Structure formats: structure tokens, C-alpha cells
PDB file of C-alpha atoms in Angstrom:
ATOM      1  CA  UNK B   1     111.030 123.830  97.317  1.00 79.00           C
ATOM      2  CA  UNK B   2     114.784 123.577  96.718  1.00 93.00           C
ATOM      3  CA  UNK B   3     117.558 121.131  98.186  1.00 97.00           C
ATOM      4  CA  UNK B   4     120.582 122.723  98.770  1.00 98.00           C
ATOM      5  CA  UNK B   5     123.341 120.257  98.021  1.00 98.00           C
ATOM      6  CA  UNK B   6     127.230 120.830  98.824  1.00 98.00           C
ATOM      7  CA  UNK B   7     129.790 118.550  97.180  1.00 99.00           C
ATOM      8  CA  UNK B   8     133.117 118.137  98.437  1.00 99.00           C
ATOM      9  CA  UNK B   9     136.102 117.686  96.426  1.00 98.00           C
ATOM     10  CA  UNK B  10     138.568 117.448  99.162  1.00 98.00           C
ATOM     11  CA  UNK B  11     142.294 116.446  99.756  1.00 98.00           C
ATOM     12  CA  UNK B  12     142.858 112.766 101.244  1.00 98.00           C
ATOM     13  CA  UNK B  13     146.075 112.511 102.581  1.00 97.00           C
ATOM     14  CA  UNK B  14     147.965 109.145 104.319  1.00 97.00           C
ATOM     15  CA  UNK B  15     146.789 109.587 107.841  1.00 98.00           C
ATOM     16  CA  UNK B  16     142.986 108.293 108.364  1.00 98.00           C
ATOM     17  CA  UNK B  17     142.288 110.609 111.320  1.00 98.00           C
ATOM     18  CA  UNK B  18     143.697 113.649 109.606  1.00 98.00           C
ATOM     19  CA  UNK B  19     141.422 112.604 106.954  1.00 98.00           C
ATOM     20  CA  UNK B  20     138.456 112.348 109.043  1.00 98.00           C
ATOM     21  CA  UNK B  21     138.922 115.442 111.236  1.00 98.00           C
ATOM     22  CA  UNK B  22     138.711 117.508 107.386  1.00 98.00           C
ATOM     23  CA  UNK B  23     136.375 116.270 106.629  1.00 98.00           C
ATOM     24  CA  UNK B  24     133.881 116.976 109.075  1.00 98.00           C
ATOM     25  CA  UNK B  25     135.570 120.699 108.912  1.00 98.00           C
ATOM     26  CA  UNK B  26     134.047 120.767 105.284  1.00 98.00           C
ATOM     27  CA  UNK B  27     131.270 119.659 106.251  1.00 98.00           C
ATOM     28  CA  UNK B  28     130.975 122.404 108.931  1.00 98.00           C
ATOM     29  CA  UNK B  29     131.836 124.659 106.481  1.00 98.00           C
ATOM     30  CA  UNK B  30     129.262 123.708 103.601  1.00 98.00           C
ATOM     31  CA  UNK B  31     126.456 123.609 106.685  1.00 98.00           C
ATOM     32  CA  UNK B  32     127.622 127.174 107.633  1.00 98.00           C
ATOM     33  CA  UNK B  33     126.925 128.323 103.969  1.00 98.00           C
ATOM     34  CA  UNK B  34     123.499 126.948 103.775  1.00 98.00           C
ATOM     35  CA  UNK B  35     123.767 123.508 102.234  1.00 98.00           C
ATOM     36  CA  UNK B  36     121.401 120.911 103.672  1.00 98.00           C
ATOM     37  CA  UNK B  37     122.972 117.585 102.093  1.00 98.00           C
ATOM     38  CA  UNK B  38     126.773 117.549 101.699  1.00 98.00           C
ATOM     39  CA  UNK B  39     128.352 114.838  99.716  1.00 99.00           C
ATOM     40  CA  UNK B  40     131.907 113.485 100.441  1.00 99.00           C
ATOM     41  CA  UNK B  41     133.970 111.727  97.916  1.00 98.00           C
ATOM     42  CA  UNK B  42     134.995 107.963  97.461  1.00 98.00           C
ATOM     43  CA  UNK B  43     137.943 106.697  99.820  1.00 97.00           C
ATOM     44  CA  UNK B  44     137.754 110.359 102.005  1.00 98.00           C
ATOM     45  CA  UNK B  45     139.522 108.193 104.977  1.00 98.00           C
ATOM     46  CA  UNK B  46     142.210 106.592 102.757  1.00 97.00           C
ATOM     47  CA  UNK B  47     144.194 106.548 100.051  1.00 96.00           C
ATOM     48  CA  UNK B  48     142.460 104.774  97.181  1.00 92.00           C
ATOM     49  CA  UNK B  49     143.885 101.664  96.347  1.00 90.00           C
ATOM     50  CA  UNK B  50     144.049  98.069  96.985  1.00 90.00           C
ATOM     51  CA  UNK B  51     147.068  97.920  98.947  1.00 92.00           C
ATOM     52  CA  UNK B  52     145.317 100.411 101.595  1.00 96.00           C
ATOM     53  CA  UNK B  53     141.892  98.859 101.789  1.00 95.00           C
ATOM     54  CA  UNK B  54     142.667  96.660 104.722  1.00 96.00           C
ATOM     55  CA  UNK B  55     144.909  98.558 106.864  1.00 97.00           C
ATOM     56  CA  UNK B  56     142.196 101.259 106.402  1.00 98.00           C
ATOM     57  CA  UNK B  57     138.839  99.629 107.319  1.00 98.00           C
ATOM     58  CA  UNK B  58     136.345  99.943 110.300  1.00 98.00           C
ATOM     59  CA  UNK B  59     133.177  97.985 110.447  1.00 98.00           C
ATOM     60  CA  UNK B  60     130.381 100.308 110.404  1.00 98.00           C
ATOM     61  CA  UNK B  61     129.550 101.722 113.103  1.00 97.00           C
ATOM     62  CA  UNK B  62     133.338 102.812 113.397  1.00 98.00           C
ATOM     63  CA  UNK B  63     135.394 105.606 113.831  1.00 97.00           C
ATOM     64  CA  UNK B  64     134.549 107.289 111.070  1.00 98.00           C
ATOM     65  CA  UNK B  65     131.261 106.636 110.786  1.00 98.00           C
ATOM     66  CA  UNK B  66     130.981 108.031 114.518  1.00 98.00           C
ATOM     67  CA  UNK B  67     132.480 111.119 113.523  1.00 98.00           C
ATOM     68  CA  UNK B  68     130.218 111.772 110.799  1.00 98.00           C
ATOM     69  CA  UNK B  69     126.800 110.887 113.055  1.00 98.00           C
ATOM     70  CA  UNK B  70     128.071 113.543 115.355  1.00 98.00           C
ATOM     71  CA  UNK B  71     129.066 116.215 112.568  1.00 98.00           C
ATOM     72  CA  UNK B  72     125.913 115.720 111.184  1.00 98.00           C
ATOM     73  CA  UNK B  73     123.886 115.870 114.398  1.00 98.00           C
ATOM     74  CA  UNK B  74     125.799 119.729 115.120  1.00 98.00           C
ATOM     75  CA  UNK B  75     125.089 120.415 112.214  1.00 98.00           C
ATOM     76  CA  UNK B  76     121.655 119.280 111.297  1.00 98.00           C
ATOM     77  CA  UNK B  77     122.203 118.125 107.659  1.00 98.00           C
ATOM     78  CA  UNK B  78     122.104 115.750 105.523  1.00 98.00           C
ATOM     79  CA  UNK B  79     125.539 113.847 104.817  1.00 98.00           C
ATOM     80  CA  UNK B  80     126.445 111.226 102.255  1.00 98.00           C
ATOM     81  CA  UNK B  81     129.789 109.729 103.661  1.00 98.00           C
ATOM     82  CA  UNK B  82     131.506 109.243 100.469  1.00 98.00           C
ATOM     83  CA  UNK B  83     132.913 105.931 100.614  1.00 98.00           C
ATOM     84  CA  UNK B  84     135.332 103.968 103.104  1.00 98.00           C
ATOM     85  CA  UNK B  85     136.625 100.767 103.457  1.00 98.00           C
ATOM     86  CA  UNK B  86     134.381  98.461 105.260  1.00 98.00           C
ATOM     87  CA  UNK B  87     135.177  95.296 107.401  1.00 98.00           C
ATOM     88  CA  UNK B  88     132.380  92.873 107.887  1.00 98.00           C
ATOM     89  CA  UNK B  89     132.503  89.440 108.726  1.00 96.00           C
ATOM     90  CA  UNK B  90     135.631  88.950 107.284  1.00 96.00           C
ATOM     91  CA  UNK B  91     135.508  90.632 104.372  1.00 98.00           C
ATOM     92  CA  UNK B  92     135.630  94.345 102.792  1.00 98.00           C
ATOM     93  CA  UNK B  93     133.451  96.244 101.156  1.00 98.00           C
ATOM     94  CA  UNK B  94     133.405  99.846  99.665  1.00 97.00           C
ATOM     95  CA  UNK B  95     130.699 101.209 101.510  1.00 98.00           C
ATOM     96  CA  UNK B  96     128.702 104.376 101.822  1.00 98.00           C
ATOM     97  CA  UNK B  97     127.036 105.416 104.929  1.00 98.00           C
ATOM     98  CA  UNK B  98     123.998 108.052 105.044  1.00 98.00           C
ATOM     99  CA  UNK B  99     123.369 109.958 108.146  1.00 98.00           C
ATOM    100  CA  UNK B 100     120.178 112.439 108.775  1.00 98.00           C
ATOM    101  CA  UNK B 101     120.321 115.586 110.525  1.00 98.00           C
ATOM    102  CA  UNK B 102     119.824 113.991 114.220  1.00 98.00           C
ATOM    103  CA  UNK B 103     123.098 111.872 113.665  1.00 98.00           C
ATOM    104  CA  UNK B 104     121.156 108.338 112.587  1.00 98.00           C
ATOM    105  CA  UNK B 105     122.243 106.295 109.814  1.00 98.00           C
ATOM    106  CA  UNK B 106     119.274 105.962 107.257  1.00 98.00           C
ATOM    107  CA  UNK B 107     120.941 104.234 104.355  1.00 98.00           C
ATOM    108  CA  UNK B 108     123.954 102.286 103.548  1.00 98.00           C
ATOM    109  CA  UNK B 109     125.176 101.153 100.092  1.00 98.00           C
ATOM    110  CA  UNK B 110     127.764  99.032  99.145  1.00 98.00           C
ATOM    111  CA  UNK B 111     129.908  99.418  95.784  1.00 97.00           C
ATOM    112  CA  UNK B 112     128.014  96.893  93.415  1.00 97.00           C
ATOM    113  CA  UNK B 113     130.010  96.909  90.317  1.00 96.00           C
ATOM    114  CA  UNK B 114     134.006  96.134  91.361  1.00 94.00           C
ATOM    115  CA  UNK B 115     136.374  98.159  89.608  1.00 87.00           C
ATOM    116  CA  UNK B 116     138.556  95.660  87.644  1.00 86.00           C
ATOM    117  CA  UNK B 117     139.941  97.139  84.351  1.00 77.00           C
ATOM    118  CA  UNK B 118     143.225  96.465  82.102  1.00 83.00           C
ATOM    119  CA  UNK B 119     144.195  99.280  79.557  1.00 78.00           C
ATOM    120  CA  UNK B 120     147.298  98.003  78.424  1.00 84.00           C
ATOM    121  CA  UNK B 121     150.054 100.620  78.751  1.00 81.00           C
ATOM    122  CA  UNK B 122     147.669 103.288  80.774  1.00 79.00           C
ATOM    123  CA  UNK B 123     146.542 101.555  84.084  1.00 76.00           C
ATOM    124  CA  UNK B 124     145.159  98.103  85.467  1.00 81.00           C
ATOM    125  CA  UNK B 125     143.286  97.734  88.792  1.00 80.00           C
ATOM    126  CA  UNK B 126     141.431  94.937  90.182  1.00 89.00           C
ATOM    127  CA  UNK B 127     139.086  95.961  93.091  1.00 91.00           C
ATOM    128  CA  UNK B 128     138.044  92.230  92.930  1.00 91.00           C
ATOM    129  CA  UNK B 129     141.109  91.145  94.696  1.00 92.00           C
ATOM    130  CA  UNK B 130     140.865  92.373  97.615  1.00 94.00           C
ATOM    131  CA  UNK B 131     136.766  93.936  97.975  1.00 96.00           C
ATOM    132  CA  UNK B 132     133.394  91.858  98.056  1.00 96.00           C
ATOM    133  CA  UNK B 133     130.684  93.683  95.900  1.00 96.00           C
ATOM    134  CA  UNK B 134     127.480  94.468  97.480  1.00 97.00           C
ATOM    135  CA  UNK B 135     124.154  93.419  95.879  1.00 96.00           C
ATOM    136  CA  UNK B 136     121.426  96.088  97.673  1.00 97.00           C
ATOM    137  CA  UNK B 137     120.363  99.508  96.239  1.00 97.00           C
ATOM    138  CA  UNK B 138     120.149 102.269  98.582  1.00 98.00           C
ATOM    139  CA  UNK B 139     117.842 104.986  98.726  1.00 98.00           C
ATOM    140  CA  UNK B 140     116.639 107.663 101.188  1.00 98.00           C
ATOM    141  CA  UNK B 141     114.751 111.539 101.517  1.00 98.00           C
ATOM    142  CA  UNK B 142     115.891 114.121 102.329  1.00 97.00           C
ATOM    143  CA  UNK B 143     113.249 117.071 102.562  1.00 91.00           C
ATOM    144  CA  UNK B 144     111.494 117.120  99.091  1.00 90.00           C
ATOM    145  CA  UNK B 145     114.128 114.930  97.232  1.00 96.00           C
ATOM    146  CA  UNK B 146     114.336 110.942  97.044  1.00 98.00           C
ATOM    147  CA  UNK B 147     118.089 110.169  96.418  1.00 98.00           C
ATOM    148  CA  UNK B 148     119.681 106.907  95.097  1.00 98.00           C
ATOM    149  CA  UNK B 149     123.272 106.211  95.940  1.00 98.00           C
ATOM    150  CA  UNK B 150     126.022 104.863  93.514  1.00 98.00           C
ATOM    151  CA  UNK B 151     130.204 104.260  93.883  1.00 98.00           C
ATOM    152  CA  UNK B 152     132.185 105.399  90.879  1.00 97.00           C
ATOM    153  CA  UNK B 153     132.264 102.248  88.804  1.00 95.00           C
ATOM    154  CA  UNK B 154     128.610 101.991  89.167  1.00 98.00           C
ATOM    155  CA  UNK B 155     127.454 104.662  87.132  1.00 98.00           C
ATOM    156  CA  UNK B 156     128.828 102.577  83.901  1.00 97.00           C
ATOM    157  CA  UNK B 157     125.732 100.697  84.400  1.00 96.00           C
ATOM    158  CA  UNK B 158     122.324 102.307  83.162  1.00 96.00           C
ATOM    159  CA  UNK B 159     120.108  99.865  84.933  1.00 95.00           C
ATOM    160  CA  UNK B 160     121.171 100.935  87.941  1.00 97.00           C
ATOM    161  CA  UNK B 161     120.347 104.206  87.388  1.00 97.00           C
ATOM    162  CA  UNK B 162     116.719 102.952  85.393  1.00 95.00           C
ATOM    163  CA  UNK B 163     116.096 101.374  88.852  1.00 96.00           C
ATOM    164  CA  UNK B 164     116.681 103.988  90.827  1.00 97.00           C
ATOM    165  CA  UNK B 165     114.380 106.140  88.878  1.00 96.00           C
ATOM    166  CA  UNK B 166     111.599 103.418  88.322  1.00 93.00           C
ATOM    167  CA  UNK B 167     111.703 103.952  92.139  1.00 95.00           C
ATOM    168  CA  UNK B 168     111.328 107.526  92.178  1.00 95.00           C
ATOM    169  CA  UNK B 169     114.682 108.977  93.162  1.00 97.00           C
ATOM    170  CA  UNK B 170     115.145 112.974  91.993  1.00 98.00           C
ATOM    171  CA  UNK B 171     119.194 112.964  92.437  1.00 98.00           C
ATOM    172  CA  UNK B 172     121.836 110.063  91.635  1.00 98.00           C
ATOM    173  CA  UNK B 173     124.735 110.913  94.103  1.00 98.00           C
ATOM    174  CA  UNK B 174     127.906 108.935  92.708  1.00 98.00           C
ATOM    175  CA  UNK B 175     131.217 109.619  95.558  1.00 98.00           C
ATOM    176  CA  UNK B 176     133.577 108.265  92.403  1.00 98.00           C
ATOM    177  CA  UNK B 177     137.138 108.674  92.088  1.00 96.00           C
ATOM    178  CA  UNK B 178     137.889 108.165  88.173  1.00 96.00           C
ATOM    179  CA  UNK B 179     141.628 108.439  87.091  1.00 93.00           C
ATOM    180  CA  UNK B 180     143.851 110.085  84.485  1.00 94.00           C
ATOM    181  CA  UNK B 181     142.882 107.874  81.796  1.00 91.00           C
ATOM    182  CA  UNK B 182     139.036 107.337  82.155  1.00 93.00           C
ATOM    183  CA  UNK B 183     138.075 111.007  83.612  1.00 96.00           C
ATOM    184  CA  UNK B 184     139.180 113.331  81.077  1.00 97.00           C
ATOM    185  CA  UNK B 185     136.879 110.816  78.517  1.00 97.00           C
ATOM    186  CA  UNK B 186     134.119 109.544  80.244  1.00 98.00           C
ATOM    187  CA  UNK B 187     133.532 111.262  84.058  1.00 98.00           C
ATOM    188  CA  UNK B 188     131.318 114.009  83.060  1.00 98.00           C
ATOM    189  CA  UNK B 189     129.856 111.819  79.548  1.00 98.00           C
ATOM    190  CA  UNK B 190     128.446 109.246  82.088  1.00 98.00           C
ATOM    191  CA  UNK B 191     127.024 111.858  84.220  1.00 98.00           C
ATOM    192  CA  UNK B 192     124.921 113.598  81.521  1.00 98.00           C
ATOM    193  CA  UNK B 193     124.036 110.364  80.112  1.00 98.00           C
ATOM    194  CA  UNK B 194     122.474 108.980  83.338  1.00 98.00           C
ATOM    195  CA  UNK B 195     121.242 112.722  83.862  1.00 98.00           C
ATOM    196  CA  UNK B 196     119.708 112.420  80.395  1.00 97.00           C
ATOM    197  CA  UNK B 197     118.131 108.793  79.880  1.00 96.00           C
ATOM    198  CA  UNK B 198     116.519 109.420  83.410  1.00 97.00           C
ATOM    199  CA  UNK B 199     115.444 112.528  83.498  1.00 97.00           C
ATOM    200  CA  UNK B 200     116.846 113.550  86.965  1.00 98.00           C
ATOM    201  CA  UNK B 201     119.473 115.270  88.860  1.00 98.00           C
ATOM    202  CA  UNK B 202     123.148 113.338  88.966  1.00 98.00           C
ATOM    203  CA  UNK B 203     125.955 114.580  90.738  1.00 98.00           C
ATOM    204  CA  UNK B 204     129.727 112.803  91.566  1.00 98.00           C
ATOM    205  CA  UNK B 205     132.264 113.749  93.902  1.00 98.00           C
ATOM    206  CA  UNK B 206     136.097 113.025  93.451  1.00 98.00           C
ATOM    207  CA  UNK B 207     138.996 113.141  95.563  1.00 98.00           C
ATOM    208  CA  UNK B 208     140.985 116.109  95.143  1.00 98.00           C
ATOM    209  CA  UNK B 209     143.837 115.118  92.920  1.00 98.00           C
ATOM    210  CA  UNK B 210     147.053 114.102  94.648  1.00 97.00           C
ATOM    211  CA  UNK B 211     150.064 113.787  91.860  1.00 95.00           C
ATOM    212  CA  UNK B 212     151.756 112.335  94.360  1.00 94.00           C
ATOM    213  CA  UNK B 213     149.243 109.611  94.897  1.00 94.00           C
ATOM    214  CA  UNK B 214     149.770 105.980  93.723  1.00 90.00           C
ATOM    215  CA  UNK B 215     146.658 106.749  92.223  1.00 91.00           C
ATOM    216  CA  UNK B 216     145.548 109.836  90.901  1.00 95.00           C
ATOM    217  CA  UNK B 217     141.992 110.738  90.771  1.00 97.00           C
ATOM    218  CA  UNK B 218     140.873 113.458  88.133  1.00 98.00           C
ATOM    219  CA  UNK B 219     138.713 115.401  90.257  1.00 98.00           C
ATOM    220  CA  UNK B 220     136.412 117.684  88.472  1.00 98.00           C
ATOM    221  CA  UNK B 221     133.224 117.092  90.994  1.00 98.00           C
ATOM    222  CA  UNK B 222     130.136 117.785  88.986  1.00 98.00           C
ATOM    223  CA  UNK B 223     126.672 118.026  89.068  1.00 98.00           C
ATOM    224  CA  UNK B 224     124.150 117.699  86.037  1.00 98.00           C
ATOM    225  CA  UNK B 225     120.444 119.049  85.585  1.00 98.00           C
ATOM    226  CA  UNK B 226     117.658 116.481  84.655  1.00 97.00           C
ATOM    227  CA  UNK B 227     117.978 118.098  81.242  1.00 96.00           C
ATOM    228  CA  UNK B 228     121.538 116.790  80.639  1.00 97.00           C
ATOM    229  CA  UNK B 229     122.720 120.148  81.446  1.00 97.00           C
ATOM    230  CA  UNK B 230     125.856 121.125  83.607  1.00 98.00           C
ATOM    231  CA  UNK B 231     124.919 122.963  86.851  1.00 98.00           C
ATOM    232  CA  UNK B 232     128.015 123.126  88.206  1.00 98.00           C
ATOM    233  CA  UNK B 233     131.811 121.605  88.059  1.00 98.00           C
ATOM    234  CA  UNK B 234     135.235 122.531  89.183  1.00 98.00           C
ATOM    235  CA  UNK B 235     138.787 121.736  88.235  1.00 98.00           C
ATOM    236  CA  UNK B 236     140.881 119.089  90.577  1.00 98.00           C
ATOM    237  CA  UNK B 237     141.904 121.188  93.563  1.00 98.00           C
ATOM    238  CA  UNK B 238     140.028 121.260  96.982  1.00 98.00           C
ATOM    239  CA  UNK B 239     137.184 123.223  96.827  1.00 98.00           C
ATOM    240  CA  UNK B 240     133.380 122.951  97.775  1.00 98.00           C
ATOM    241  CA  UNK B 241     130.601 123.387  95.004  1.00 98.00           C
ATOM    242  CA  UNK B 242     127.071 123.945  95.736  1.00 98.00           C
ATOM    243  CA  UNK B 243     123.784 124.113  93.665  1.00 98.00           C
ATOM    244  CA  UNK B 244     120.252 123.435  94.013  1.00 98.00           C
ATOM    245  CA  UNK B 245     118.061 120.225  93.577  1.00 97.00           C
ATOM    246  CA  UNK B 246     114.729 121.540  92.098  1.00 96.00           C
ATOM    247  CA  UNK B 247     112.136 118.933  92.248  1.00 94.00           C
ATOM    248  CA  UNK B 248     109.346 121.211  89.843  1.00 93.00           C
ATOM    249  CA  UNK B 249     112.507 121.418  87.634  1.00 92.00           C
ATOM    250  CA  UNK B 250     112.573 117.816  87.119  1.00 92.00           C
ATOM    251  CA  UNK B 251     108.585 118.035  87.355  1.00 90.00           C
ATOM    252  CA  UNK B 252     108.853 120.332  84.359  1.00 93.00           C
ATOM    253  CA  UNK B 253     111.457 118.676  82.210  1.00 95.00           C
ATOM    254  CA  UNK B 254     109.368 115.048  82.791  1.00 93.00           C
ATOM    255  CA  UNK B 255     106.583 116.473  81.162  1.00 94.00           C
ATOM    256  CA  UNK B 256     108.071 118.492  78.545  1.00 95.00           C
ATOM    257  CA  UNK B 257     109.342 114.933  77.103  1.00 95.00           C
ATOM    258  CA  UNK B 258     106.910 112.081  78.745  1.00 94.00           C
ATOM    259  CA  UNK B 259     109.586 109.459  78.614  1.00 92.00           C
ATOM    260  CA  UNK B 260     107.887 107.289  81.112  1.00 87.00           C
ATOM    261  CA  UNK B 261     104.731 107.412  78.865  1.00 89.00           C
ATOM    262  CA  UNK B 262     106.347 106.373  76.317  1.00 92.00           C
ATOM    263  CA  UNK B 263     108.001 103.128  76.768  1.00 87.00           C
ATOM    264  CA  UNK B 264     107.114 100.605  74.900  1.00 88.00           C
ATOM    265  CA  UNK B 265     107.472  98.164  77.479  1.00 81.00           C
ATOM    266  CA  UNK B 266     104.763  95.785  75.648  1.00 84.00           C
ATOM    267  CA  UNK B 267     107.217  95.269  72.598  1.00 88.00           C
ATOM    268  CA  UNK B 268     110.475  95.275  74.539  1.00 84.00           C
ATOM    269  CA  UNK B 269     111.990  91.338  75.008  1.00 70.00           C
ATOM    270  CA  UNK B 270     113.989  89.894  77.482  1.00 64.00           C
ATOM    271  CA  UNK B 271     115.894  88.154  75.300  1.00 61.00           C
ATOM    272  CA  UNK B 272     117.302  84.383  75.926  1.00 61.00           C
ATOM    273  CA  UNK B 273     120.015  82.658  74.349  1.00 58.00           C
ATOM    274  CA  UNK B 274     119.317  79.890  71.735  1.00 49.00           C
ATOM    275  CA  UNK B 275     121.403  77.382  70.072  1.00 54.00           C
ATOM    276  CA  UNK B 276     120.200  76.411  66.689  1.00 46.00           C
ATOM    277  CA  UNK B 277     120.140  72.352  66.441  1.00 49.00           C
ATOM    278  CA  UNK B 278     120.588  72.698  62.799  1.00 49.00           C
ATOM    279  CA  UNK B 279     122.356  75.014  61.056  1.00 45.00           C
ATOM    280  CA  UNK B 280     119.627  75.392  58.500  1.00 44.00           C
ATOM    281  CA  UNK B 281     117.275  76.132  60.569  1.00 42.00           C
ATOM    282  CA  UNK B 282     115.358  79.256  59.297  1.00 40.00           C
ATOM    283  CA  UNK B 283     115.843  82.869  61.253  1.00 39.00           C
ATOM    284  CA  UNK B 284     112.759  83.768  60.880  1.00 40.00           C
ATOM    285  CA  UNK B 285     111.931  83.739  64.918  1.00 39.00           C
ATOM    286  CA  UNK B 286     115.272  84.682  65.572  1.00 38.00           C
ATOM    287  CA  UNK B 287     117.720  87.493  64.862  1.00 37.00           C
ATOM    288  CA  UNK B 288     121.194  87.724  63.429  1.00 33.00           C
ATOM    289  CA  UNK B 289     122.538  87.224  67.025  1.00 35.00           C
ATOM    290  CA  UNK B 290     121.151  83.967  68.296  1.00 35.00           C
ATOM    291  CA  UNK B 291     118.535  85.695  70.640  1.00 33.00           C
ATOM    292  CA  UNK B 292     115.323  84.753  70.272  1.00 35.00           C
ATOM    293  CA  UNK B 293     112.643  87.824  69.932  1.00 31.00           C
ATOM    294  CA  UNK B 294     109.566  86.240  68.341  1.00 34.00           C
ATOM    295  CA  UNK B 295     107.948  86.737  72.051  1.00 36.00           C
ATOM    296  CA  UNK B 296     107.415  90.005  73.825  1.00 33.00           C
ATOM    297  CA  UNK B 297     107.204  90.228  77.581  1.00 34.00           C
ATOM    298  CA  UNK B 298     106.231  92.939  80.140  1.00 33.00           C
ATOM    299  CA  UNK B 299     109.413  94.242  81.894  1.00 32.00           C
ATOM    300  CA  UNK B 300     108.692  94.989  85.525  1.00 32.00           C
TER     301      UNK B 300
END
């Protein structure tokens, strides 16, 4: 049994109710073409960056998050709100809210990794100054599928991913918003690689690309087969892409290549730091890098 999934790429504009109101029209629209889980894209209330986090965020429950409930509830899908910006207890967060067909929340997730990066002469951001990071994974079903949620920076990090398979998810959904210099590079690289290594389905969702925009995302929403292949992409204009999540797909490509029967787990080391009292000291128990691997250990 298949899962259809809708992923929208759609224009974010200045104005956080305009924002919210087209949202839930896409959403209406994917549900009217069949999809059962639509996906919305990082910062779909706001303009991505810093400067708007504040001035932009609800707590959760919110206004936005209200809207969605009830979209999803007429609708009777599945919806991954993207990402907005959170208040909590003083501090922000970019957070993703999941919300079944009768309107609940069942998951929320908020951005673990902080997107703070310094190309010299091509862009610097620091999410750090202004968000907190979360520290929880979030995962949920939806019909046959068990989906693990990530936030753009996030999927530079393979044990996130690992985890989320280790704990049987079928599809990584990543809401991610990657710019001019990292997307053309890396956007659709990471997604095959996470695709790949784990064996299941990955798909990320981007802003429609503003030019206008203080920052401008590079769009090109994808999704990618447990087999590292591309299912289905798009360009950086609004648009809706659909596909489906085949569980005996993944089934199929699992045992066609029995990673998870293969780990070596028994010879694979944690490895620890050590400082060598005497520079003379043999390396025998150690390698070239300082880390001690004379000693295997089970990795849970």
C-alpha cells in the first residue's frame, strides 16, 4: 500500500497571514488531487532570516498552527507544517508541527543543528544568535509509513538520519530552505546520500525562490527513492510535486543489499581521546590520530 505525499514549494511573501491563508489553499489543493501527507517548506509564515524570527513567532498552539489543525481536519490529511518561528518561554525555536487528519498535533520537532556558517565572500548566517536548538527527534505514522522529521541544516548530519532509521522510519521529510551558494552543490547530494546510506525514502521542501528576498532560497523541492534514485524534483518557482511512498519498495531494496545485516557493529569503536604522557610511547594500541582503538564496543 502506497502513501501519497504532496510537497509544496510555495511563495512566502512579507505578510504572515497572507502567508498562512496560501498555504492552507495548497494544501486544499494537494488534498483535492489525492495526496494524503502534504509537506510545507521551512519559514512558510515568514521571511527566512534572523532579523524576522521574532517579530514572526507564535507559541505553539498559535495562529498558525490553528490554521493548519483546521485545514487538516477539512481535509483529512496528513500535514507536516514546514517550519515557523516558535516562542516558548522566552526563547525561539525553529519548529515543526505535525497534525493528523482529525486536526490533532501528533509530533513536534525542533531544528537541532543551528544554521551558523561563514563562506567568506558568498554568505554568513548565524541562526545561533537569535534561535535555541532543540534536542528531541520526532517521529510519527501515517497509514503504512513511519516518518522522521528534520530542518534543513539537519540533514548535514548522518546520525540523525542512522537514528531515525535504527527506529524504523520509511521517509526523512526535511522542510529546508538552502541558498544560492550551498543548493546548487549540496541540496539534492545530501538527499541521495541520506536516501542511500539508509535505505529509505527522503524528501525536502524549499521556499519558492524570492530574488527579491534578503535571502534567497534555491528551491528545487525533491524527493529521493530508498535506492538513491530521484523520484521527483522541480525548478524554484511555486509549484506542487507529488509521488508515492512505497513501503514493499523499500522492503525490496533492504533485502536486495542487507545493510542492516551487515554491520559490523562488534568491530566498530567509539573512539576516546588520549594524550600520550611520553612522546615515545609506542602506537601500537593507538592510531595515527590520538584515538585509542585497541577496544571494540557494541554501539546501541
Amino acid at each position: 500500500m502506497a502513501l501519497r505525499l504532496a510537497l509544496v514549494q510555495m511563495s512566502v511573501g512579507i505578510n504572515k497571514m497572507d502567508n498562512i491563508a496560501h498555504a492552507c489553499k495548497l494544501i486544499r489543493e494537494a488534498a483535492n488531487k489525492g495526496a494524503q501527507l502534504v509537506a510545507l517548506p521551512e519559514c512558510f509564515n515568514s521571511p527566512y532570516g534572523t532579523k524576522y524570527f521574532k517579530e514572526y513567532s507564535e507559541p505553539i498552539p498559535g495562529p498558525t498552527t490553528m490554521s493548519l489543525a483546521q485545514v487538516a481536519k477539512d481535509c483529512k490529511v496528513y500535514v507536516v507544517g514546514g517550519s515557523i518561528p516558535e516562542s516558548d518561554d522566552g526563547h525561539l525555536y525553529n519548529t515543526c508541527s505535525v497534525f493528523a487528519p482529525n486536526g490533532e498535533i501528533i509530533a513536534k520537532y525542533r531544528k537541532m543543528h543551528l544554521f551558523d556558517i561563514d563562506v567568506p565572500g558568498k554568505i554568513r548566517f548565524q541562526e545561533s544568535e537569535v534561535l535555541k536548538a532543540g534536542n528531541r527527534f520526532a517521529t510519527f505514522n501515517a497509514g503504512p509509513c513511519t516518518i522522521g522529521i528534520g530542518i534543513c541544516y539537519d540533514i548535514r548530519f548522518a546520525e540523525l538520519a542512522q537514528i531515525y532509521a535504527q527506529k524504523g522510519c520509511h521517509l526523512l521529510l526535511y522542510p529546508g530552505a538552502f541558498n544560492m551558494t550551498t543548493g546548487p552543490l549540496h541540496w539534492e547530494l545530501l538527499q541521495r546520500a541520506r536516501a542511500l546510506d539508509n535505505q529509505l525514502y527522503v524528501a525536502a521542501i524549499s521556499p519558492a525562490r524570492d530574488e527579491n528576498a534578503s535571502y534567497i532560497a534555491w528551491g528545487h523541492t525533491t524527493a529521493v527513492g530508498p535506492w538513491g534514485d530521484v523520484l521527483v524534483t522541480t525548478d524554484h518557482e511555486e509549484t506542487i510535486l507529488y509521488t508515492d511512498i512505497e513501503t514493499e519498495k523499500l522492503k525490496q531494496v533492504r533485502e536486495n543489499i542487507p545493510l542492516n545485516n551487515q554491520r559490523r557493529l562488534n568491530v566498530y569503536t567509539r573512539t576516546k581521546p588520549v594524550q600520550s604522557q611520553n612522546p615515545t610511547t609506542s602506537l601500537k594500541n593507538n592510531d595515527m590520530s590520538g584515538y585509542q582503538i585497541d577496544v571494540n564496543q557494541h554501539v546501541d
